[in-house]
XYZ file of C-alpha atoms in Angstrom:
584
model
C -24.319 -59.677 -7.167
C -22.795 -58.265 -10.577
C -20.803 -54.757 -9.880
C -23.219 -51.587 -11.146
C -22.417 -48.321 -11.904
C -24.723 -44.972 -12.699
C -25.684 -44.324 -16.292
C -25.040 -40.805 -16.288
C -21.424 -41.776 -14.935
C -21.239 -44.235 -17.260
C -22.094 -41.535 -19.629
C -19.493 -39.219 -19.029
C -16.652 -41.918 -18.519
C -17.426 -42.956 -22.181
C -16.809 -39.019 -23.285
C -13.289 -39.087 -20.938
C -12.621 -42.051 -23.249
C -12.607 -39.849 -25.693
C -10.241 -37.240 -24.288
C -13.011 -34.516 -23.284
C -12.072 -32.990 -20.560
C -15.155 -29.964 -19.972
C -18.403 -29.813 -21.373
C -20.743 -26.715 -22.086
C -24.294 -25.954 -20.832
C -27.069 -25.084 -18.525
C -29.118 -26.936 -16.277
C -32.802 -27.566 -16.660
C -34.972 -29.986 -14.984
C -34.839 -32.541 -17.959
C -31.520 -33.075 -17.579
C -30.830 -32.827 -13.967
C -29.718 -36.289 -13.801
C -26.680 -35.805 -16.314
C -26.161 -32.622 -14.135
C -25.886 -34.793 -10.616
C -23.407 -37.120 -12.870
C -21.462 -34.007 -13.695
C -21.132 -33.374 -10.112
C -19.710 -36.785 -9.477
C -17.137 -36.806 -12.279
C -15.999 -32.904 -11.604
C -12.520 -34.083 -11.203
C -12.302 -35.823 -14.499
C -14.508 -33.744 -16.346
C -15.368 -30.141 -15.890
C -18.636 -28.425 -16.429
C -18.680 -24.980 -17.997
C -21.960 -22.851 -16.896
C -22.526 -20.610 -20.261
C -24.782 -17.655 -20.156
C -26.315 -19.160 -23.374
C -26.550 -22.325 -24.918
C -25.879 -20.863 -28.542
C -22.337 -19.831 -26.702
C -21.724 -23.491 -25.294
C -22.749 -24.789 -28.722
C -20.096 -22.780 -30.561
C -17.774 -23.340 -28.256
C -17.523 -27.098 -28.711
C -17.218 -26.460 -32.269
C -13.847 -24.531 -31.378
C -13.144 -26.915 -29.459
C -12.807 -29.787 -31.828
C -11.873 -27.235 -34.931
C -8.637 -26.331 -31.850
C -8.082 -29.754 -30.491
C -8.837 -32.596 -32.818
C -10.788 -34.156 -29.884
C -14.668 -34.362 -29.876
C -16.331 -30.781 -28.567
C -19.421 -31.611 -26.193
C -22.183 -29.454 -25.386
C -25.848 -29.564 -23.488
C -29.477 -28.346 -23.589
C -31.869 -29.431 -21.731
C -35.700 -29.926 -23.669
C -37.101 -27.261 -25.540
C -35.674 -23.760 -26.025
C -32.144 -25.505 -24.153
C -32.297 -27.984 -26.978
C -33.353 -25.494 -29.865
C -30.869 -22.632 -28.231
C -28.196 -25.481 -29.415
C -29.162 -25.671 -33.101
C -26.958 -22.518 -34.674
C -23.933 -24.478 -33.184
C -25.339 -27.245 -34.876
C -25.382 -25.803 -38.429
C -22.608 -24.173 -37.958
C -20.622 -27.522 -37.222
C -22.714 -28.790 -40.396
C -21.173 -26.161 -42.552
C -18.180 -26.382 -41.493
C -17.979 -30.297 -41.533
C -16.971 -30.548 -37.972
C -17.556 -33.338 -35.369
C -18.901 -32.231 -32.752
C -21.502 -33.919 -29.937
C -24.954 -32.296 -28.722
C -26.422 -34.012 -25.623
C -30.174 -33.180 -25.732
C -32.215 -33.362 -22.401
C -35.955 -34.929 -22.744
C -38.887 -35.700 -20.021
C -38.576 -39.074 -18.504
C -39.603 -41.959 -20.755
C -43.693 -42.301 -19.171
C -44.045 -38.377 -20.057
C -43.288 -38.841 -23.634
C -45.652 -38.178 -26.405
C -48.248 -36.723 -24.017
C -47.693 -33.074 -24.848
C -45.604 -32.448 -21.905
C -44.011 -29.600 -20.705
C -41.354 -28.622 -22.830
C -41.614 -31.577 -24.644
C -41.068 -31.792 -28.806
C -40.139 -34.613 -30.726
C -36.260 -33.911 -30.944
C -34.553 -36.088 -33.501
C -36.030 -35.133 -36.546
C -35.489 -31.502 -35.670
C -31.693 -32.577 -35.675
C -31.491 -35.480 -38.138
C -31.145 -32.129 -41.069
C -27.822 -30.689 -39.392
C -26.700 -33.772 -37.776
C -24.824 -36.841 -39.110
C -26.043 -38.999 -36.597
C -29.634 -38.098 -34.307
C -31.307 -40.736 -31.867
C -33.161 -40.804 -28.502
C -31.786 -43.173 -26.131
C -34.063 -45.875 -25.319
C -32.670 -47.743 -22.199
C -30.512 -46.913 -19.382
C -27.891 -49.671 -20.280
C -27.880 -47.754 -24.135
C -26.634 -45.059 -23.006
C -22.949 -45.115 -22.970
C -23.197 -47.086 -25.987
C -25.454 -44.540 -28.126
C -22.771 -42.091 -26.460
C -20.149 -43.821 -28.140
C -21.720 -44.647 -31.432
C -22.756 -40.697 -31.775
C -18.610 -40.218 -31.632
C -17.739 -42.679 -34.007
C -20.193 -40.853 -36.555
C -19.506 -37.826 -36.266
C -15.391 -38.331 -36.746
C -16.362 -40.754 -39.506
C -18.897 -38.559 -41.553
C -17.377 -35.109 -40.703
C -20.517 -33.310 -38.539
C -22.613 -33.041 -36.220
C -24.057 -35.491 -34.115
C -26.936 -35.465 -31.421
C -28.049 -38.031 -28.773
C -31.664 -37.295 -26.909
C -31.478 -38.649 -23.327
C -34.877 -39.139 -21.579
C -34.089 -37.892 -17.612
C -34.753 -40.929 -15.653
C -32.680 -43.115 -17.634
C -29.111 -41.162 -17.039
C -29.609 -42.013 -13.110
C -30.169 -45.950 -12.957
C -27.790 -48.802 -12.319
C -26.561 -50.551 -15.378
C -23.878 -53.353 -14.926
C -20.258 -51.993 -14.828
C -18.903 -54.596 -17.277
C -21.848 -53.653 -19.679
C -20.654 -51.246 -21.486
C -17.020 -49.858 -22.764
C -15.643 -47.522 -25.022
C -14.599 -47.987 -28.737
C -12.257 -44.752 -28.375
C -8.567 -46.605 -28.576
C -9.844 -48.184 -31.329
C -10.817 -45.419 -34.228
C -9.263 -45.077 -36.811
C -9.311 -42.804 -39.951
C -8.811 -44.172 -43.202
C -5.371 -44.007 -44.628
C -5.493 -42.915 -48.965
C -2.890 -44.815 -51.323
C -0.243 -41.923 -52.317
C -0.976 -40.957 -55.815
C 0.632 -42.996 -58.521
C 3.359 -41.791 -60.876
C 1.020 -41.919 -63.589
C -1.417 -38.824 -61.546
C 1.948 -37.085 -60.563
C 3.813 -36.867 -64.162
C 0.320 -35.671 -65.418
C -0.056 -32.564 -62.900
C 3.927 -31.749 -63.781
C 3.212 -31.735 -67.752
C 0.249 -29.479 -67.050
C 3.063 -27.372 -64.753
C 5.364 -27.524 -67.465
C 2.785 -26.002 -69.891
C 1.673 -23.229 -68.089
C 2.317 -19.803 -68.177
C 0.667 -18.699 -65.294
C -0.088 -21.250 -62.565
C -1.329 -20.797 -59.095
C -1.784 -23.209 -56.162
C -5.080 -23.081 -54.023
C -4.654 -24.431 -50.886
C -7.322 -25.248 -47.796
C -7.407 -26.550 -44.663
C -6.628 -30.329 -46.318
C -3.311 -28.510 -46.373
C -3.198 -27.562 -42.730
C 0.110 -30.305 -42.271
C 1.271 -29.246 -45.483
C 2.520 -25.970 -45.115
C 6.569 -26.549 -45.497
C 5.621 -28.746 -48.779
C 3.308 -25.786 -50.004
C 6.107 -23.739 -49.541
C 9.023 -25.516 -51.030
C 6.382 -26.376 -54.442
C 5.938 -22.456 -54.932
C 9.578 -21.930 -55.091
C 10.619 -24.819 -57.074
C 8.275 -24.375 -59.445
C 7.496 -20.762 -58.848
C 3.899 -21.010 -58.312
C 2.293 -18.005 -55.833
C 0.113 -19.688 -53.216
C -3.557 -18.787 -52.480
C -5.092 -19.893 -49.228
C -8.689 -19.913 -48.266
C -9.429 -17.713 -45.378
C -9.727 -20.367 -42.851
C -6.652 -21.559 -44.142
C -4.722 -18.234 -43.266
C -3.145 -19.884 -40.503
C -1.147 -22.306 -42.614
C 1.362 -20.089 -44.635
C 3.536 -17.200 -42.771
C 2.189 -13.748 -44.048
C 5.787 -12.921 -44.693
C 6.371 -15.547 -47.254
C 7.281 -13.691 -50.407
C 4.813 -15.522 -53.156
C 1.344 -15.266 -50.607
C -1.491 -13.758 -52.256
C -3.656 -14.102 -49.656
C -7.248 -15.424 -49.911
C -9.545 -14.715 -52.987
C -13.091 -13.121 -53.030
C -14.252 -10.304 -50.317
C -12.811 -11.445 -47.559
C -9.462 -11.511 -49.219
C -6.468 -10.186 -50.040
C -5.833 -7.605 -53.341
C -2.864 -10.055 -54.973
C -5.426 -13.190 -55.048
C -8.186 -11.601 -56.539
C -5.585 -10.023 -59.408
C -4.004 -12.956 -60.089
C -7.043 -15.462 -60.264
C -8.206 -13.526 -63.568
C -4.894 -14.176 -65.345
C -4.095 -17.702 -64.040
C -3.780 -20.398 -66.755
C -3.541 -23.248 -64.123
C -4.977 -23.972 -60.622
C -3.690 -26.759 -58.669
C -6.943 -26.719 -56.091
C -5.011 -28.796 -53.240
C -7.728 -29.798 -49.873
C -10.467 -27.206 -50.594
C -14.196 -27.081 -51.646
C -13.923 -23.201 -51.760
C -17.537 -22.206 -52.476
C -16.991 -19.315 -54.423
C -14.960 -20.704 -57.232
C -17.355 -21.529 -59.300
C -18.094 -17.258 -59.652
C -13.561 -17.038 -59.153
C -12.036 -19.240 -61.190
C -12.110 -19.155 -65.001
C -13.708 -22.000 -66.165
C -11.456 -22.466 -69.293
C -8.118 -22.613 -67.508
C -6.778 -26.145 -66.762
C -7.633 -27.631 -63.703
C -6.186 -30.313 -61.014
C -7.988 -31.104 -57.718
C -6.416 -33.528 -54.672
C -8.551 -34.132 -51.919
C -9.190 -36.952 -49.512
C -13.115 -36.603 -49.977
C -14.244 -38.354 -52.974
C -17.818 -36.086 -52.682
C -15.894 -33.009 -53.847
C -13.523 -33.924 -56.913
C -14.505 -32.479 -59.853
C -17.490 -30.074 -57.563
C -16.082 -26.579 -58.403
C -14.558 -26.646 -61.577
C -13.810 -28.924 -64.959
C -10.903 -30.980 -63.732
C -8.010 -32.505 -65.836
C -6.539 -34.246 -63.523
C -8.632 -35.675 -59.921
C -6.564 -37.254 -57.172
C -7.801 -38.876 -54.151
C -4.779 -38.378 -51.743
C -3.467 -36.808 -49.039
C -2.176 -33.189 -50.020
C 0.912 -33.246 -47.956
C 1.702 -36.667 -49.603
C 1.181 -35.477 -53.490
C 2.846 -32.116 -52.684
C 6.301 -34.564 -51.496
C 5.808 -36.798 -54.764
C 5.890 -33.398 -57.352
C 8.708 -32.447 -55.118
C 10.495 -35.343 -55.723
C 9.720 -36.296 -59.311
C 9.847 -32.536 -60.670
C 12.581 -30.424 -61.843
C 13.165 -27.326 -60.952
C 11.810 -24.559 -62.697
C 13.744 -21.521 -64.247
C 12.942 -18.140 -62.626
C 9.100 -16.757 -63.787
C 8.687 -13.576 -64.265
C 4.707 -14.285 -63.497
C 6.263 -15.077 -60.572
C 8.631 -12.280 -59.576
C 5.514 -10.163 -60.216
C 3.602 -11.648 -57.959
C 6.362 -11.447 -55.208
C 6.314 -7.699 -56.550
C 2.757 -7.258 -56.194
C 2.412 -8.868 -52.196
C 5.298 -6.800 -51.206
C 3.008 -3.966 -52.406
C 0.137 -4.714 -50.920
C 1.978 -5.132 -47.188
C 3.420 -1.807 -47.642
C -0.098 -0.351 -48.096
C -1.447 -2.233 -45.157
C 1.735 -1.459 -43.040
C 1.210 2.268 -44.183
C -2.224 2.299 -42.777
C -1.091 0.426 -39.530
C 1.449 3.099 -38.949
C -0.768 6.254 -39.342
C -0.511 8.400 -36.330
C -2.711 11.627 -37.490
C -6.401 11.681 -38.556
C -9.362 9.691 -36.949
C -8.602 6.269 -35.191
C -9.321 3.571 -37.878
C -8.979 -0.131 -37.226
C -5.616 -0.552 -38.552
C -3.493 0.794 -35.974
C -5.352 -1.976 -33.433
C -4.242 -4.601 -35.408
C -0.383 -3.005 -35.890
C -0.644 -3.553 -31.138
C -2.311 -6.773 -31.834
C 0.834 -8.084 -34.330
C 2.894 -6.727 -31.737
C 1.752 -7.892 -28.803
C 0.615 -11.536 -30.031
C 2.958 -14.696 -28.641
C 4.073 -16.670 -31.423
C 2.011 -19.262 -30.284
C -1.252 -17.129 -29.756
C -4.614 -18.379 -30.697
C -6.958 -15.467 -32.725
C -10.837 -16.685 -32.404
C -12.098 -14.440 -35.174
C -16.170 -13.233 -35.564
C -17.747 -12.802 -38.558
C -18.430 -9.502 -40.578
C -15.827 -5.959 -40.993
C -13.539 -8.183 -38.793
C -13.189 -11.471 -40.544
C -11.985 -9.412 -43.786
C -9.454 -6.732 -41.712
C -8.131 -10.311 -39.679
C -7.564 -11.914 -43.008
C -5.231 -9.059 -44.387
C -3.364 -7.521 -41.141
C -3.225 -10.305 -38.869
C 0.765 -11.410 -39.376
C 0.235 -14.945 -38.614
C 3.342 -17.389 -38.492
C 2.341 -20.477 -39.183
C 2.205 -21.461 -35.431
C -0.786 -19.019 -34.447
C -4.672 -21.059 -34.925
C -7.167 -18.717 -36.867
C -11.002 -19.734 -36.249
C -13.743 -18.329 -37.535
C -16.936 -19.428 -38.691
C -16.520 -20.400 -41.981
C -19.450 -21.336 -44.580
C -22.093 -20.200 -42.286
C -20.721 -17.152 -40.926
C -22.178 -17.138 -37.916
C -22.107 -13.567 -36.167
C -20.870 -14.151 -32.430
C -18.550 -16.698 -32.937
C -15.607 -14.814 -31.545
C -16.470 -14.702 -27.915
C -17.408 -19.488 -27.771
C -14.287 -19.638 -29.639
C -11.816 -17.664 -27.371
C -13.369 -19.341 -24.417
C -12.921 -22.950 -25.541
C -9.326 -21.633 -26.814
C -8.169 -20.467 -23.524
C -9.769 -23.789 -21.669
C -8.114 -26.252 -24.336
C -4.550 -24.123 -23.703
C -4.775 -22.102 -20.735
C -0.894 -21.226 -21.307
C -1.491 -19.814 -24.354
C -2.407 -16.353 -25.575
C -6.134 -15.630 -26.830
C -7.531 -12.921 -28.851
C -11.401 -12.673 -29.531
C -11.696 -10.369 -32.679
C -15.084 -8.750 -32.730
C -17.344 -6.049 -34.347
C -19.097 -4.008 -31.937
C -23.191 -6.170 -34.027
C -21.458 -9.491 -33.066
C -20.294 -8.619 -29.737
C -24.039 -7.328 -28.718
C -25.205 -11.019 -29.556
C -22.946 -12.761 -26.964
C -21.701 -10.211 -24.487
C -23.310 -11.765 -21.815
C -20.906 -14.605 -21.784
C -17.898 -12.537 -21.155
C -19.122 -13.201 -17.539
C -17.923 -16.998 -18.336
C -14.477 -15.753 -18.692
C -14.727 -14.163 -15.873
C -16.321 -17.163 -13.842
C -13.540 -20.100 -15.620
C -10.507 -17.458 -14.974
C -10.251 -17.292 -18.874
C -7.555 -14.435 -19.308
C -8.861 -13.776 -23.179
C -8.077 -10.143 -24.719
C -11.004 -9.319 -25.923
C -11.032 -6.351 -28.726
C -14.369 -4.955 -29.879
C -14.304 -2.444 -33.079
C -16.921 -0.194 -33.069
C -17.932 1.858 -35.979
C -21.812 1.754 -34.766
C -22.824 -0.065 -37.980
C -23.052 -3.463 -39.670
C -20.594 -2.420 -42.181
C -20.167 -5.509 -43.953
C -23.966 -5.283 -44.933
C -23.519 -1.670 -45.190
C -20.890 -2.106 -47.966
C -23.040 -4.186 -49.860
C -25.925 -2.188 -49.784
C -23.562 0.677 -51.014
C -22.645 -1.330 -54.129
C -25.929 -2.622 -55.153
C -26.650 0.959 -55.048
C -29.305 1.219 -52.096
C -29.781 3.957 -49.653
C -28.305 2.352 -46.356
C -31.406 1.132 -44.310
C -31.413 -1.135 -41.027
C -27.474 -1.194 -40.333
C -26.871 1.355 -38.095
C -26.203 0.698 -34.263
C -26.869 2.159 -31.247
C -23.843 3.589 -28.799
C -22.881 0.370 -26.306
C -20.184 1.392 -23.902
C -18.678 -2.486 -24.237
C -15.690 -1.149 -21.764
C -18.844 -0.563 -19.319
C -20.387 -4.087 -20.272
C -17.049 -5.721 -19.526
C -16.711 -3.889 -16.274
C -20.030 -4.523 -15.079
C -19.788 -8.340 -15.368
C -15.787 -8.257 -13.722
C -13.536 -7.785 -16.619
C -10.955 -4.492 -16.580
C -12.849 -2.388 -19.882
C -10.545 -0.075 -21.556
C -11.779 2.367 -24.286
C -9.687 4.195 -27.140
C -10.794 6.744 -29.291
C -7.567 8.004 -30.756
C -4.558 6.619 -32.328
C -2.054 7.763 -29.914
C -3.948 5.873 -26.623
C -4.327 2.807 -28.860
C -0.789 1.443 -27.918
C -1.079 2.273 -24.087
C -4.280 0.572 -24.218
C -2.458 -2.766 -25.872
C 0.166 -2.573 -23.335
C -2.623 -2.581 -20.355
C -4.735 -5.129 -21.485
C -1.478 -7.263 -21.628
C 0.082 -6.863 -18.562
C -3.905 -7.732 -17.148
C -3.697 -11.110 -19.316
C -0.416 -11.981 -18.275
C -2.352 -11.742 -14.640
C -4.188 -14.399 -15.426
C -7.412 -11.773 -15.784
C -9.907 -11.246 -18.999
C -9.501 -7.712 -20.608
C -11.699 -6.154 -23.029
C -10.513 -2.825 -25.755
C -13.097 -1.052 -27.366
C -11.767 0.567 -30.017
C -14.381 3.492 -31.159
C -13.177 3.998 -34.586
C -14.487 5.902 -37.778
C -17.007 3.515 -40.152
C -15.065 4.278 -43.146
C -14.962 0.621 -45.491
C -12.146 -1.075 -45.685
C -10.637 -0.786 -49.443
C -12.867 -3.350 -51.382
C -10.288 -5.716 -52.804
C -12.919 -7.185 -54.852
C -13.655 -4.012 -56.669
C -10.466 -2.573 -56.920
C -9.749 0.437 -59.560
C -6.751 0.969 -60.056
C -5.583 -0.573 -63.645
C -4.998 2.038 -66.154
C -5.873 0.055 -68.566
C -9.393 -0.517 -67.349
C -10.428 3.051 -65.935
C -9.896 6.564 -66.151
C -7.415 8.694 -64.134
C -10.484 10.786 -62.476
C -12.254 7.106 -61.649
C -8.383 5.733 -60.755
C -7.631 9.172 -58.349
C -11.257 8.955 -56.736
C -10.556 5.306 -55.482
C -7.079 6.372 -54.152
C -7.839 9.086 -52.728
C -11.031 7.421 -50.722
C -8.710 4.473 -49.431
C -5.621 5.955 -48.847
C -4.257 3.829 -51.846
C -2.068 6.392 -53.626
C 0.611 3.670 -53.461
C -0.968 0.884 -54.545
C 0.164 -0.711 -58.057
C -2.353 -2.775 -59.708
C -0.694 -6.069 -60.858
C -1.062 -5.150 -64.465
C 1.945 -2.616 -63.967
C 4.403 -5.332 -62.823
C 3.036 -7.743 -65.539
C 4.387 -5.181 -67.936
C 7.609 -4.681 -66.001
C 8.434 -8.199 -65.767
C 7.305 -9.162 -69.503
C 4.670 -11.427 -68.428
C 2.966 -12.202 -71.956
């Protein structure tokens, strides 16, 4: 008699094909069977109880955002299946794969209103890439499989339904396999002379270029680097590609828009030239100029030409376009544009260092980030939530080049922080993790610090609480509304950590803020989760994107009013060192 083997085992041998290792969720009774399978594979593949399948969902996301591998996460039918679906958009966004197993009632309870029961794929086939409901036990591994393929392929989402009775029958062992040693992503021609001799005429020409770099540039950063200097061009990054370029490199601007850095958003109005290298940045279209020339490399053929008129399209590899300029271009002379610019970011981190080194006057969130710069590895890992904390993160956080930055990007989902340290610290448990929080994101997920806790997760959790949704707040301040619905109530989060087995610190002032640092490191280095909650004034962070500081523009009284509020009687808009450097 031909050799059989489980389903459900089948199941999860296909996904250790595919290098996962743990998989999110919670049980529920339609997918018990993939549960028992679990149980049998828990050598090879480890099963993470979440608190919340939201948490599990967003998790896998980091995980594959982190690892390059395939995230995997579970619901069972119902509100476990719809509790999975802001993962799933937020894996859409963010054009990660990622793979949702989706429990259903056994095959002869289908379609007769059953409990729990709802017709699954199309409620999936809008986020998803790939959505199907498996149809035989002997399927299974394959649909599996195929689910993988699609979502590496097309860049997203994808979600397999599995009836419970058919992940616990016998299927034949040779009936199935894996198609994991064999993907492959497609490999772009390098560009040709022709696109390369173009984008250095256009270099040539300008007065005032810049180069916009994404995460298409994540193995590019050395190239990046060596282009800005030999043809002195200052370097904007998105902010989920912070991670790529050292802060202390002299010519970064930092990241354009709100969450953003005050260089970028000075320079972008006087730019001439944009070499947009592995982005789809969906604010340029209200950034960028649109009469300024305009080049564009990406490997996805859906987004040249999306944000902007563009002179000059290539579809190539970044890394490989930024070697050929290299190679084919001459040196440029020194630019005063960009000696400015190197003027203006050197600026800009004395403010921020300024603030980071106050030690009188209320506890703001600077000083937690000057103890987080200090006592980060240079191989740490920052999982960064969404709102106040995304923008502060983008500016302080004195990233190497070596240190991962998530966050959720496009969607900007709030609670992001807490999945994404988790699946950091399980994907490199020797490493250093920081979740970044506000105190509005951290109320949405705090129950799953007890997962840390349960896993052994040693994350250093830091919650900033200012007892308001101040990102909302701030732009209900500049569309000129009374503040209404933002304010929060008092959560001890040192208490919240302690009550579900983490060590809870709390500071209040600047001088306990570097004890505090020091504590919650020498309990990571234990091996043990820590939380900080830092209980800080709500003052805004100085709104880069309506700065006032340019003579030229505004009046002294307008000028001293906006200093005085942000602590900015140092700052120098870029204008001045336009004018000092003779930059027509």
């Amino acid at each position: 008699m031909a050799e059989t083997i489980n389903s459900g085992v089948a199941a999860l041998k296909t996904l250790e094909s595919w290098h996962v290792d743990h998989i999110y969720g919670i049980p529920g009774g339609t997918i018990n069977n993939l549960m028992y399978a679990l149980d049998k594979e828990q050598e090879r593949i480890k099963y993470i109880h979440v608190r919340h399948e939201e948490v599990g969902a967003l998790a896998a996301v980091a995980d594959t955002k982190l690892t390059g591998h395939i995230g995997v996460a579970f619901g069972s039918a119902g509100p476990g299946a719809t509790h999975l679906y802001q993962g799933a958009y937020d894996a859409m966004a963010d054009k990660v794969p990622v793979l949702f197993l989706i429990g259903q009632n056994p095959q002869g309870l289908m379609n007769e209103d059953f409990f729990q029961e709802f017709d699954e794929d199309p409620w999936f086939n809008d986020p998803g890439v790939y959505a199907r409901t498996v149809t035989t036990a002997a399927s299974l591994p394959h649909v599996i499989d195929e689910a993988i393929r699609r979502a590496f392929a097309q860049h997203g989402p994808a979600f397999v339904t599995i009836p419970n009775d058919l992940a616990n029958k016998p299927i034949p062992a040779d009936g199935y396999y894996s198609s994991a040693a064999n993907f492959a992503r497609p490999r772009l021609a390098a560009p040709t002379d022709d696109q390369i001799n173009q984008v250095l005429e256009l270099l040539k020409q300008a007065q005032k270029p810049l180069i916009y770099v994404g995460q298409g540039a994540i193995n590019a950063a050395s190239e990046v680097m060596t282009f800005a200097q030999k043809f002195q061009v200052p370097i904007i990054t998105t902010a989920l590609g912070k991670e790529i370029i050292p802060y202390d490199f002299e010519a970064l601007l930092g990241s354009a828009a709100r969450v953003a850095s005050k260089p970028a958003n000075e320079a972008l109005p006087e730019t001439d030239l944009i070499l947009f290298m592995g982005s789809n940045y969906p604010f340029a279209e209200a950034m960028f100029k649109p009469n300024i020339k305009f080049v564009q490399v990406d490997t996805n053929p859906q987004v040249l030409g999306k944000r902007h008129h563009t002179d000059v399209a290539i579809l190539a590899d970044v890394k490989q376009t930024l070697q050929r300029l290299i190679a084919l271009g001459e040196d440029a002379p020194a630019s005063p544009w960009y000696a400015a610019n190197v003027a203006n970011v050197a600026n800009w981190h004395q403010y921020n260092d300024d603030m980071m080194n106050r030690d009188s006057g209320d506890l703001r969130f600077e000083p937690a980030f000057k103890e987080i710069n200090r006592i980060s590895t240079d191989d740490a890992i920052y999982s960064i939530d969404v709102g106040d904390v995304t923008q502060n993160a983008v500016r302080l956080l004195k990233v190497n080049g070596r240190q991962p930055w998530i966050t959720s990007g496009l969607f900007a989902t709030m609670g992001v922080g807490l999945p994404g340290a988790i699946a950091a610290q399980l994907d490199y448990p020797q490493r250093q993790v920081f979740n970044l929080v506000g105190d509005g994101a951290a109320a949405m997920v705090m129950q799953d610090l007890a997962t840390e806790v349960t896993y052994g997760l040693p994350v250093i959790n830091v919650v900033f609480t200012n007892l308001a949704l101040g990102y909302i707040e701030d732009e209900q301040e500049d569309d000129g509304q009374e503040w209404f619905g933002i304010s929060l109530p008092k959560t001890d989060f040192a208490q919240v950590a302690e009550a579900q087995g983490l060590t809870g610190i709390t500071v209040s002032k600047i001088s306990e803020v570097k004890d505090a640092f020091d504590e919650a490191l020498s309990i990571s280095q234990s091996g043990k989760p820590v939380l900080i909650d830092v209980r800080m004034t709500n003052e805004r962070p100085i709104p880069v994107e309506k700065l006032t500081l340019d003579p030229d523009k505004f009046d002294d009284d307008i000028i001293n009013a906006f200093k005085q509020r942000y602590y900015a009687q140092k700052l120098v808009p870029l204008s001045s060192y336009l004018k000092q450097y003779d930059v027509g």
